[in-house]
mmCIF file of C-alpha atoms in Angstrom:
data_model
loop_
_atom_site.group_PDB
_atom_site.id
_atom_site.type_symbol
_atom_site.label_atom_id
_atom_site.label_comp_id
_atom_site.label_asym_id
_atom_site.label_seq_id
_atom_site.Cartn_x
_atom_site.Cartn_y
_atom_site.Cartn_z
ATOM 1 C CA UNK A 1 92.004 76.170 81.833
ATOM 2 C CA UNK A 2 93.264 79.173 79.805
ATOM 3 C CA UNK A 3 95.067 78.440 76.567
ATOM 4 C CA UNK A 4 98.866 78.688 76.711
ATOM 5 C CA UNK A 5 99.063 79.295 72.967
ATOM 6 C CA UNK A 6 100.024 82.846 72.025
ATOM 7 C CA UNK A 7 97.709 84.031 69.232
ATOM 8 C CA UNK A 8 99.530 84.842 66.011
ATOM 9 C CA UNK A 9 99.191 88.292 64.489
ATOM 10 C CA UNK A 10 99.126 89.376 60.845
ATOM 11 C CA UNK A 11 102.535 90.910 60.083
ATOM 12 C CA UNK A 12 102.697 94.669 59.671
ATOM 13 C CA UNK A 13 105.647 95.548 57.433
ATOM 14 C CA UNK A 14 106.814 99.117 58.094
ATOM 15 C CA UNK A 15 108.546 101.346 55.599
ATOM 16 C CA UNK A 16 112.333 101.138 55.375
ATOM 17 C CA UNK A 17 114.102 104.095 57.014
ATOM 18 C CA UNK A 18 114.499 107.126 54.785
ATOM 19 C CA UNK A 19 117.783 107.697 52.985
ATOM 20 C CA UNK A 20 117.095 111.398 52.557
ATOM 21 C CA UNK A 21 119.469 113.816 54.269
ATOM 22 C CA UNK A 22 117.219 115.628 56.744
ATOM 23 C CA UNK A 23 117.960 118.204 59.417
ATOM 24 C CA UNK A 24 117.437 116.178 62.588
ATOM 25 C CA UNK A 25 117.034 117.484 66.132
ATOM 26 C CA UNK A 26 119.921 116.500 68.401
ATOM 27 C CA UNK A 27 117.937 114.813 71.163
ATOM 28 C CA UNK A 28 119.292 113.322 74.378
ATOM 29 C CA UNK A 29 119.122 109.562 74.933
ATOM 30 C CA UNK A 30 118.255 108.455 78.473
ATOM 31 C CA UNK A 31 119.112 104.894 79.527
ATOM 32 C CA UNK A 32 116.216 103.930 81.786
ATOM 33 C CA UNK A 33 118.022 100.873 83.133
ATOM 34 C CA UNK A 34 120.081 103.259 85.287
ATOM 35 C CA UNK A 35 116.906 104.192 87.200
ATOM 36 C CA UNK A 36 117.213 100.937 89.196
ATOM 37 C CA UNK A 37 119.495 102.605 91.760
ATOM 38 C CA UNK A 38 119.303 105.859 93.719
ATOM 39 C CA UNK A 39 122.637 106.947 92.258
ATOM 40 C CA UNK A 40 121.418 106.211 88.753
ATOM 41 C CA UNK A 41 118.191 108.158 89.285
ATOM 42 C CA UNK A 42 120.136 111.164 90.562
ATOM 43 C CA UNK A 43 122.299 111.068 87.439
ATOM 44 C CA UNK A 44 119.322 110.653 85.115
ATOM 45 C CA UNK A 45 117.389 113.479 86.812
ATOM 46 C CA UNK A 46 120.127 115.883 85.709
ATOM 47 C CA UNK A 47 119.989 114.497 82.163
ATOM 48 C CA UNK A 48 116.189 114.780 82.078
ATOM 49 C CA UNK A 49 116.272 118.379 83.298
ATOM 50 C CA UNK A 50 118.791 119.304 80.614
ATOM 51 C CA UNK A 51 116.774 117.531 77.903
ATOM 52 C CA UNK A 52 113.463 119.130 78.868
ATOM 53 C CA UNK A 53 114.908 122.638 79.136
ATOM 54 C CA UNK A 54 116.783 122.318 75.828
ATOM 55 C CA UNK A 55 114.554 120.611 73.243
ATOM 56 C CA UNK A 56 111.679 119.282 75.356
ATOM 57 C CA UNK A 57 111.900 115.849 73.720
ATOM 58 C CA UNK A 58 114.242 112.973 74.531
ATOM 59 C CA UNK A 59 114.664 109.278 73.747
ATOM 60 C CA UNK A 60 114.310 106.439 76.251
ATOM 61 C CA UNK A 61 116.227 103.189 75.720
ATOM 62 C CA UNK A 62 116.466 99.999 77.801
ATOM 63 C CA UNK A 63 112.844 100.414 78.847
ATOM 64 C CA UNK A 64 112.130 96.731 79.408
ATOM 65 C CA UNK A 65 110.582 95.632 76.093
ATOM 66 C CA UNK A 66 112.640 93.614 73.623
ATOM 67 C CA UNK A 67 112.732 94.268 69.892
ATOM 68 C CA UNK A 68 110.583 91.161 69.366
ATOM 69 C CA UNK A 69 107.965 92.418 71.838
ATOM 70 C CA UNK A 70 108.072 95.818 70.142
ATOM 71 C CA UNK A 71 107.441 94.292 66.700
ATOM 72 C CA UNK A 72 104.570 92.171 68.018
ATOM 73 C CA UNK A 73 102.905 95.247 69.490
ATOM 74 C CA UNK A 74 103.173 97.094 66.168
ATOM 75 C CA UNK A 75 101.588 94.061 64.499
ATOM 76 C CA UNK A 76 98.747 94.264 67.029
ATOM 77 C CA UNK A 77 98.483 98.049 66.558
ATOM 78 C CA UNK A 78 97.560 97.572 62.901
ATOM 79 C CA UNK A 79 94.719 95.121 63.603
ATOM 80 C CA UNK A 80 92.098 97.790 64.459
ATOM 81 C CA UNK A 81 92.870 99.543 61.172
ATOM 82 C CA UNK A 82 93.420 96.625 58.784
ATOM 83 C CA UNK A 83 91.576 93.729 60.427
ATOM 84 C CA UNK A 84 88.188 95.179 61.351
ATOM 85 C CA UNK A 85 85.300 95.668 58.843
ATOM 86 C CA UNK A 86 84.103 99.239 58.344
ATOM 87 C CA UNK A 87 80.612 98.536 59.718
ATOM 88 C CA UNK A 88 82.108 97.128 62.920
ATOM 89 C CA UNK A 89 84.419 100.144 63.193
ATOM 90 C CA UNK A 90 81.379 102.415 63.148
ATOM 91 C CA UNK A 91 79.945 100.551 66.127
ATOM 92 C CA UNK A 92 83.094 101.372 68.113
ATOM 93 C CA UNK A 93 83.535 104.948 66.936
ATOM 94 C CA UNK A 94 83.854 107.563 69.657
ATOM 95 C CA UNK A 95 82.794 111.205 69.493
ATOM 96 C CA UNK A 96 85.554 113.119 71.232
ATOM 97 C CA UNK A 97 84.152 116.516 70.220
ATOM 98 C CA UNK A 98 80.968 115.793 72.199
ATOM 99 C CA UNK A 99 82.387 113.722 75.046
ATOM 100 C CA UNK A 100 85.840 115.209 75.673
ATOM 101 C CA UNK A 101 87.231 111.653 75.851
ATOM 102 C CA UNK A 102 89.250 109.655 73.335
ATOM 103 C CA UNK A 103 87.872 106.116 73.283
ATOM 104 C CA UNK A 104 87.423 103.754 70.354
ATOM 105 C CA UNK A 105 87.850 104.889 66.768
ATOM 106 C CA UNK A 106 88.495 108.311 65.406
ATOM 107 C CA UNK A 107 87.763 107.871 61.689
ATOM 108 C CA UNK A 108 89.621 109.555 58.872
ATOM 109 C CA UNK A 109 88.379 113.043 57.923
ATOM 110 C CA UNK A 110 87.020 113.709 61.425
ATOM 111 C CA UNK A 111 89.183 116.811 61.986
ATOM 112 C CA UNK A 112 89.641 119.935 59.895
ATOM 113 C CA UNK A 113 93.337 120.557 59.175
ATOM 114 C CA UNK A 114 93.456 123.674 57.000
ATOM 115 C CA UNK A 115 91.959 125.304 53.893
ATOM 116 C CA UNK A 116 88.968 122.932 53.889
ATOM 117 C CA UNK A 117 91.185 119.815 53.987
ATOM 118 C CA UNK A 118 90.318 117.141 56.535
ATOM 119 C CA UNK A 119 92.692 114.656 58.145
ATOM 120 C CA UNK A 120 93.730 111.301 56.703
ATOM 121 C CA UNK A 121 94.645 109.410 59.858
ATOM 122 C CA UNK A 122 92.708 106.855 61.829
ATOM 123 C CA UNK A 123 92.981 106.170 65.559
ATOM 124 C CA UNK A 124 91.966 103.393 67.838
ATOM 125 C CA UNK A 125 92.065 104.642 71.441
ATOM 126 C CA UNK A 126 92.053 102.336 74.427
ATOM 127 C CA UNK A 127 91.625 103.468 78.047
ATOM 128 C CA UNK A 128 94.329 102.203 80.411
ATOM 129 C CA UNK A 129 91.712 99.951 82.029
ATOM 130 C CA UNK A 130 91.724 97.798 78.927
ATOM 131 C CA UNK A 131 89.017 95.351 79.980
ATOM 132 C CA UNK A 132 86.552 98.016 81.144
ATOM 133 C CA UNK A 133 85.002 98.415 77.673
ATOM 134 C CA UNK A 134 84.265 96.188 74.704
ATOM 135 C CA UNK A 135 86.589 95.992 71.709
ATOM 136 C CA UNK A 136 86.261 94.821 68.095
ATOM 137 C CA UNK A 137 86.178 91.060 67.629
ATOM 138 C CA UNK A 138 89.539 90.870 65.810
ATOM 139 C CA UNK A 139 91.297 92.633 68.683
ATOM 140 C CA UNK A 140 89.891 90.549 71.539
ATOM 141 C CA UNK A 141 92.439 87.679 71.381
ATOM 142 C CA UNK A 142 95.184 90.281 71.869
ATOM 143 C CA UNK A 143 93.738 92.110 74.868
ATOM 144 C CA UNK A 144 96.179 90.382 77.266
ATOM 145 C CA UNK A 145 99.067 91.771 75.166
ATOM 146 C CA UNK A 146 97.524 95.247 75.142
ATOM 147 C CA UNK A 147 96.809 95.180 78.879
ATOM 148 C CA UNK A 148 100.391 94.120 79.646
ATOM 149 C CA UNK A 149 101.718 96.807 77.299
ATOM 150 C CA UNK A 150 99.618 99.552 78.908
ATOM 151 C CA UNK A 151 100.674 98.543 82.407
ATOM 152 C CA UNK A 152 104.316 98.396 81.335
ATOM 153 C CA UNK A 153 104.078 101.906 79.879
ATOM 154 C CA UNK A 154 102.408 103.241 83.012
ATOM 155 C CA UNK A 155 104.253 101.493 85.824
ATOM 156 C CA UNK A 156 107.663 100.658 84.344
ATOM 157 C CA UNK A 157 108.260 103.680 82.117
ATOM 158 C CA UNK A 158 105.961 106.586 83.052
ATOM 159 C CA UNK A 159 106.403 106.172 86.804
ATOM 160 C CA UNK A 160 110.187 106.008 86.439
ATOM 161 C CA UNK A 161 110.121 109.224 84.426
ATOM 162 C CA UNK A 162 107.873 110.736 87.118
ATOM 163 C CA UNK A 163 110.473 109.925 89.741
ATOM 164 C CA UNK A 164 113.245 111.524 87.686
ATOM 165 C CA UNK A 165 111.127 114.610 87.121
ATOM 166 C CA UNK A 166 110.429 114.973 90.842
ATOM 167 C CA UNK A 167 114.108 114.637 91.654
ATOM 168 C CA UNK A 168 114.944 117.244 89.005
ATOM 169 C CA UNK A 169 112.679 119.689 90.860
ATOM 170 C CA UNK A 170 114.026 118.630 94.291
ATOM 171 C CA UNK A 171 110.618 117.279 95.295
ATOM 172 C CA UNK A 172 109.889 113.982 97.079
ATOM 173 C CA UNK A 173 110.542 111.214 94.583
ATOM 174 C CA UNK A 174 106.966 109.928 94.567
ATOM 175 C CA UNK A 175 105.335 113.351 93.971
ATOM 176 C CA UNK A 176 104.380 112.796 90.328
ATOM 177 C CA UNK A 177 103.835 109.066 90.776
ATOM 178 C CA UNK A 178 100.974 109.883 93.175
ATOM 179 C CA UNK A 179 99.552 112.323 90.619
ATOM 180 C CA UNK A 180 99.513 109.515 88.009
ATOM 181 C CA UNK A 181 97.682 106.876 90.034
ATOM 182 C CA UNK A 182 96.699 104.032 87.700
ATOM 183 C CA UNK A 183 93.507 103.358 89.677
ATOM 184 C CA UNK A 184 92.400 106.950 90.342
ATOM 185 C CA UNK A 185 89.751 108.618 88.140
ATOM 186 C CA UNK A 186 91.490 109.741 84.965
ATOM 187 C CA UNK A 187 91.881 108.908 81.292
ATOM 188 C CA UNK A 188 95.475 107.992 80.451
ATOM 189 C CA UNK A 189 95.148 105.900 77.317
ATOM 190 C CA UNK A 190 96.930 104.013 74.546
ATOM 191 C CA UNK A 191 96.479 105.125 70.952
ATOM 192 C CA UNK A 192 97.110 103.077 67.835
ATOM 193 C CA UNK A 193 97.310 105.599 64.992
ATOM 194 C CA UNK A 194 97.714 105.158 61.248
ATOM 195 C CA UNK A 195 98.414 107.932 58.757
ATOM 196 C CA UNK A 196 97.531 107.326 55.119
ATOM 197 C CA UNK A 197 99.128 109.018 52.085
ATOM 198 C CA UNK A 198 97.215 112.089 50.900
ATOM 199 C CA UNK A 199 96.387 113.497 47.483
ATOM 200 C CA UNK A 200 98.706 116.038 45.885
ATOM 201 C CA UNK A 201 95.874 118.562 46.017
ATOM 202 C CA UNK A 202 95.552 118.152 49.795
ATOM 203 C CA UNK A 203 99.314 118.526 50.188
ATOM 204 C CA UNK A 204 99.303 121.796 48.248
ATOM 205 C CA UNK A 205 96.302 123.169 50.179
ATOM 206 C CA UNK A 206 97.879 122.409 53.570
ATOM 207 C CA UNK A 207 101.499 123.194 52.601
ATOM 208 C CA UNK A 208 102.376 119.539 53.326
ATOM 209 C CA UNK A 209 101.273 119.804 56.985
ATOM 210 C CA UNK A 210 99.384 116.723 58.222
ATOM 211 C CA UNK A 211 98.867 117.982 61.776
ATOM 212 C CA UNK A 212 99.472 121.601 62.757
ATOM 213 C CA UNK A 213 102.101 122.583 65.265
ATOM 214 C CA UNK A 214 100.756 122.072 68.775
ATOM 215 C CA UNK A 215 101.644 121.101 72.302
ATOM 216 C CA UNK A 216 100.170 118.017 73.935
ATOM 217 C CA UNK A 217 97.667 118.801 76.674
ATOM 218 C CA UNK A 218 98.255 115.876 79.010
ATOM 219 C CA UNK A 219 101.257 115.432 81.284
ATOM 220 C CA UNK A 220 103.799 113.071 79.691
ATOM 221 C CA UNK A 221 103.590 111.478 76.234
ATOM 222 C CA UNK A 222 105.345 108.209 75.352
ATOM 223 C CA UNK A 223 105.714 107.709 71.591
ATOM 224 C CA UNK A 224 107.192 104.419 70.400
ATOM 225 C CA UNK A 225 109.677 105.199 67.630
ATOM 226 C CA UNK A 226 108.783 104.043 64.099
ATOM 227 C CA UNK A 227 110.666 104.486 60.809
ATOM 228 C CA UNK A 228 108.508 106.883 58.752
ATOM 229 C CA UNK A 229 109.967 110.379 59.136
ATOM 230 C CA UNK A 230 107.155 112.906 59.584
ATOM 231 C CA UNK A 231 107.404 114.265 63.127
ATOM 232 C CA UNK A 232 109.092 117.643 63.488
ATOM 233 C CA UNK A 233 109.768 119.734 66.585
ATOM 234 C CA UNK A 234 110.218 123.487 66.778
ATOM 235 C CA UNK A 235 113.705 124.493 67.926
ATOM 236 C CA UNK A 236 115.537 127.804 68.168
ATOM 237 C CA UNK A 237 116.947 127.023 64.720
ATOM 238 C CA UNK A 238 113.506 126.269 63.223
ATOM 239 C CA UNK A 239 111.653 123.022 62.498
ATOM 240 C CA UNK A 240 113.797 119.901 62.875
ATOM 241 C CA UNK A 241 112.970 116.294 62.010
ATOM 242 C CA UNK A 242 112.907 113.578 64.669
ATOM 243 C CA UNK A 243 115.062 110.592 63.759
ATOM 244 C CA UNK A 244 113.897 107.008 64.215
ATOM 245 C CA UNK A 245 115.818 105.031 66.847
ATOM 246 C CA UNK A 246 115.148 101.295 66.839
ATOM 247 C CA UNK A 247 113.201 100.064 69.893
ATOM 248 C CA UNK A 248 113.301 103.453 71.581
ATOM 249 C CA UNK A 249 110.607 105.782 72.877
ATOM 250 C CA UNK A 250 110.259 109.511 72.401
ATOM 251 C CA UNK A 251 109.155 111.402 75.491
ATOM 252 C CA UNK A 252 107.765 114.921 75.816
ATOM 253 C CA UNK A 253 105.707 116.845 78.349
ATOM 254 C CA UNK A 254 102.378 118.529 77.754
ATOM 255 C CA UNK A 255 100.419 121.520 78.993
ATOM 256 C CA UNK A 256 99.464 120.081 82.355
ATOM 257 C CA UNK A 257 103.104 119.547 83.329
ATOM 258 C CA UNK A 258 103.835 123.092 82.178
ATOM 259 C CA UNK A 259 101.094 124.292 84.546
ATOM 260 C CA UNK A 260 102.504 122.280 87.474
ATOM 261 C CA UNK A 261 106.076 123.494 86.912
ATOM 262 C CA UNK A 262 105.124 127.115 86.315
ATOM 263 C CA UNK A 263 106.604 127.013 82.836
ATOM 264 C CA UNK A 264 109.938 125.513 83.952
ATOM 265 C CA UNK A 265 109.164 122.480 81.776
ATOM 266 C CA UNK A 266 107.291 123.688 78.717
ATOM 267 C CA UNK A 267 105.414 121.600 76.198
ATOM 268 C CA UNK A 268 107.454 121.552 72.979
ATOM 269 C CA UNK A 269 105.650 122.556 69.802
ATOM 270 C CA UNK A 270 105.598 119.703 67.312
ATOM 271 C CA UNK A 271 103.815 118.834 64.093
ATOM 272 C CA UNK A 272 103.418 116.062 61.522
ATOM 273 C CA UNK A 273 104.272 116.735 57.883
ATOM 274 C CA UNK A 274 104.466 114.828 54.620
ATOM 275 C CA UNK A 275 107.274 112.225 54.789
ATOM 276 C CA UNK A 276 110.395 112.512 52.623
ATOM 277 C CA UNK A 277 110.046 111.422 49.017
ATOM 278 C CA UNK A 278 111.322 107.836 49.499
ATOM 279 C CA UNK A 279 108.612 107.123 52.123
ATOM 280 C CA UNK A 280 105.573 108.809 50.584
ATOM 281 C CA UNK A 281 103.818 105.674 49.405
ATOM 282 C CA UNK A 282 103.768 104.091 52.848
ATOM 283 C CA UNK A 283 101.364 104.266 55.768
ATOM 284 C CA UNK A 284 102.731 105.497 59.098
ATOM 285 C CA UNK A 285 101.714 103.406 62.112
ATOM 286 C CA UNK A 286 102.228 104.785 65.620
ATOM 287 C CA UNK A 287 101.772 103.632 69.204
ATOM 288 C CA UNK A 288 101.409 106.392 71.782
ATOM 289 C CA UNK A 289 100.714 106.277 75.504
ATOM 290 C CA UNK A 290 99.148 109.598 76.492
ATOM 291 C CA UNK A 291 99.320 110.053 80.244
ATOM 292 C CA UNK A 292 97.166 112.463 82.208
ATOM 293 C CA UNK A 293 97.232 113.554 85.821
ATOM 294 C CA UNK A 294 94.482 112.294 88.097
ATOM 295 C CA UNK A 295 91.244 114.058 87.150
ATOM 296 C CA UNK A 296 91.016 116.079 90.375
ATOM 297 C CA UNK A 297 94.526 117.578 90.214
ATOM 298 C CA UNK A 298 94.348 121.389 90.090
ATOM 299 C CA UNK A 299 96.770 122.758 87.498
ATOM 300 C CA UNK A 300 98.761 125.177 89.652
ATOM 301 C CA UNK A 301 102.539 125.407 90.194
ATOM 302 C CA UNK A 302 104.043 123.056 92.768
ATOM 303 C CA UNK A 303 105.621 125.784 94.877
ATOM 304 C CA UNK A 304 107.030 123.277 97.368
ATOM 305 C CA UNK A 305 109.779 122.756 94.785
ATOM 306 C CA UNK A 306 113.000 124.527 95.836
ATOM 307 C CA UNK A 307 113.900 124.771 92.145
ATOM 308 C CA UNK A 308 110.717 126.659 91.284
ATOM 309 C CA UNK A 309 111.202 128.877 94.337
ATOM 310 C CA UNK A 310 114.662 129.804 93.049
ATOM 311 C CA UNK A 311 113.889 130.343 89.372
ATOM 312 C CA UNK A 312 110.355 131.709 89.697
ATOM 313 C CA UNK A 313 107.256 130.646 87.806
ATOM 314 C CA UNK A 314 105.188 131.846 84.867
ATOM 315 C CA UNK A 315 101.492 131.226 85.438
ATOM 316 C CA UNK A 316 99.149 130.855 82.470
ATOM 317 C CA UNK A 317 96.267 131.859 84.733
ATOM 318 C CA UNK A 318 95.691 132.837 88.342
ATOM 319 C CA UNK A 319 95.659 129.948 90.802
ATOM 320 C CA UNK A 320 92.084 130.578 91.959
ATOM 321 C CA UNK A 321 90.701 130.065 88.432
ATOM 322 C CA UNK A 322 93.110 127.326 87.305
ATOM 323 C CA UNK A 323 91.307 124.305 85.811
ATOM 324 C CA UNK A 324 91.524 120.755 87.067
ATOM 325 C CA UNK A 325 93.079 118.116 84.833
ATOM 326 C CA UNK A 326 89.607 116.883 83.907
ATOM 327 C CA UNK A 327 88.331 120.340 82.950
ATOM 328 C CA UNK A 328 91.412 121.102 80.850
ATOM 329 C CA UNK A 329 91.320 117.711 79.141
ATOM 330 C CA UNK A 330 87.625 117.993 78.257
ATOM 331 C CA UNK A 331 88.087 121.524 76.895
ATOM 332 C CA UNK A 332 91.098 120.630 74.755
ATOM 333 C CA UNK A 333 89.705 117.375 73.353
ATOM 334 C CA UNK A 334 86.277 118.849 72.583
ATOM 335 C CA UNK A 335 87.788 121.798 70.736
ATOM 336 C CA UNK A 336 90.511 120.038 68.741
ATOM 337 C CA UNK A 337 89.839 120.055 65.022
ATOM 338 C CA UNK A 338 86.388 121.543 65.589
ATOM 339 C CA UNK A 339 86.788 125.120 66.810
ATOM 340 C CA UNK A 340 87.255 128.188 64.613
ATOM 341 C CA UNK A 341 90.792 129.404 65.213
ATOM 342 C CA UNK A 342 91.566 133.111 65.154
ATOM 343 C CA UNK A 343 94.711 134.702 63.771
ATOM 344 C CA UNK A 344 97.200 135.396 66.533
ATOM 345 C CA UNK A 345 99.390 138.436 66.959
ATOM 346 C CA UNK A 346 102.464 136.518 65.776
ATOM 347 C CA UNK A 347 102.870 135.404 62.122
ATOM 348 C CA UNK A 348 101.788 131.827 61.398
ATOM 349 C CA UNK A 349 100.022 131.398 64.742
ATOM 350 C CA UNK A 350 96.312 130.768 65.287
ATOM 351 C CA UNK A 351 94.631 130.956 68.669
ATOM 352 C CA UNK A 352 91.622 129.851 70.638
ATOM 353 C CA UNK A 353 90.638 130.595 74.232
ATOM 354 C CA UNK A 354 89.684 127.651 76.464
ATOM 355 C CA UNK A 355 88.764 128.079 80.128
ATOM 356 C CA UNK A 356 90.048 131.646 79.843
ATOM 357 C CA UNK A 357 93.497 130.405 78.716
ATOM 358 C CA UNK A 358 94.977 131.141 75.289
ATOM 359 C CA UNK A 359 95.907 128.022 73.287
ATOM 360 C CA UNK A 360 98.174 128.528 70.283
ATOM 361 C CA UNK A 361 98.342 126.467 67.081
ATOM 362 C CA UNK A 362 101.386 126.814 64.831
ATOM 363 C CA UNK A 363 100.771 126.569 61.103
#
């Protein structure tokens, strides 16, 4: 008979919120509990459309996890980083540059950031089918928690957002739900991610940038809010900080949703920088659910949408040469942090060409 005892986790103590006066982005807050009714979904679809066409990021509250559940998951998120010996980590290290898949560990200093400086953040990536692969010994007692968390992100949060997005484009409500089938071939995954403080020399060399400005390349990203200020988004007024909201999620769309909406919903450029001075001695622990369309989805505009028919679309490539989700994902993952970027035509922008499509990086 299975044990009814819930395994205890080591406690991860996050940094206190910053007291620095920062220029924060004014992001919309969407109450997901309203999605329980058709009237509520219609109301939220309007809010989502406004949020995605204004800043491209928004908060989700009342998503179904309590503050206590949230804190337990952050405790679990730190176990792969703090509770696993280095030799065991090496046995579970992935090679995303060769495979085009994020699975297992990405060690520190795997990616080149700028001016010869390599990254100082560690990942542990877990495919949405949590039990399909082996995991480090210290994490195994918590796999039921992780599996429940992944399924909650996918079915109870992502799919609700998918429904709102479809309604915002005047498409059948299940359009994007079908394109994010939990059991179809694809690689939506959960990432536990920990940033470590860097040397002053590295900060000077990279101008305090920990991860260059970029867009995500999946469809919808769910980032669980945490207190260390470091995430910035590019707005019309310049770079703005993203404020921590207790037990909330940050949501943004990536390249593949930009393809499907013909540029109506664009991926917002965002970056990670050195935290404000009162948080610089702390690590920054994140939990992110990166969702991807089913592998076989061709990244072309959904022209059945009356909205897209009215406003028109901007294609990043011709439909007949558009990549599938799998091809785009493999190209982006394999190139990230490994390819030689070329100076773009605009100041501060570097470029690479993947599958015949220009990808910009904002430094």
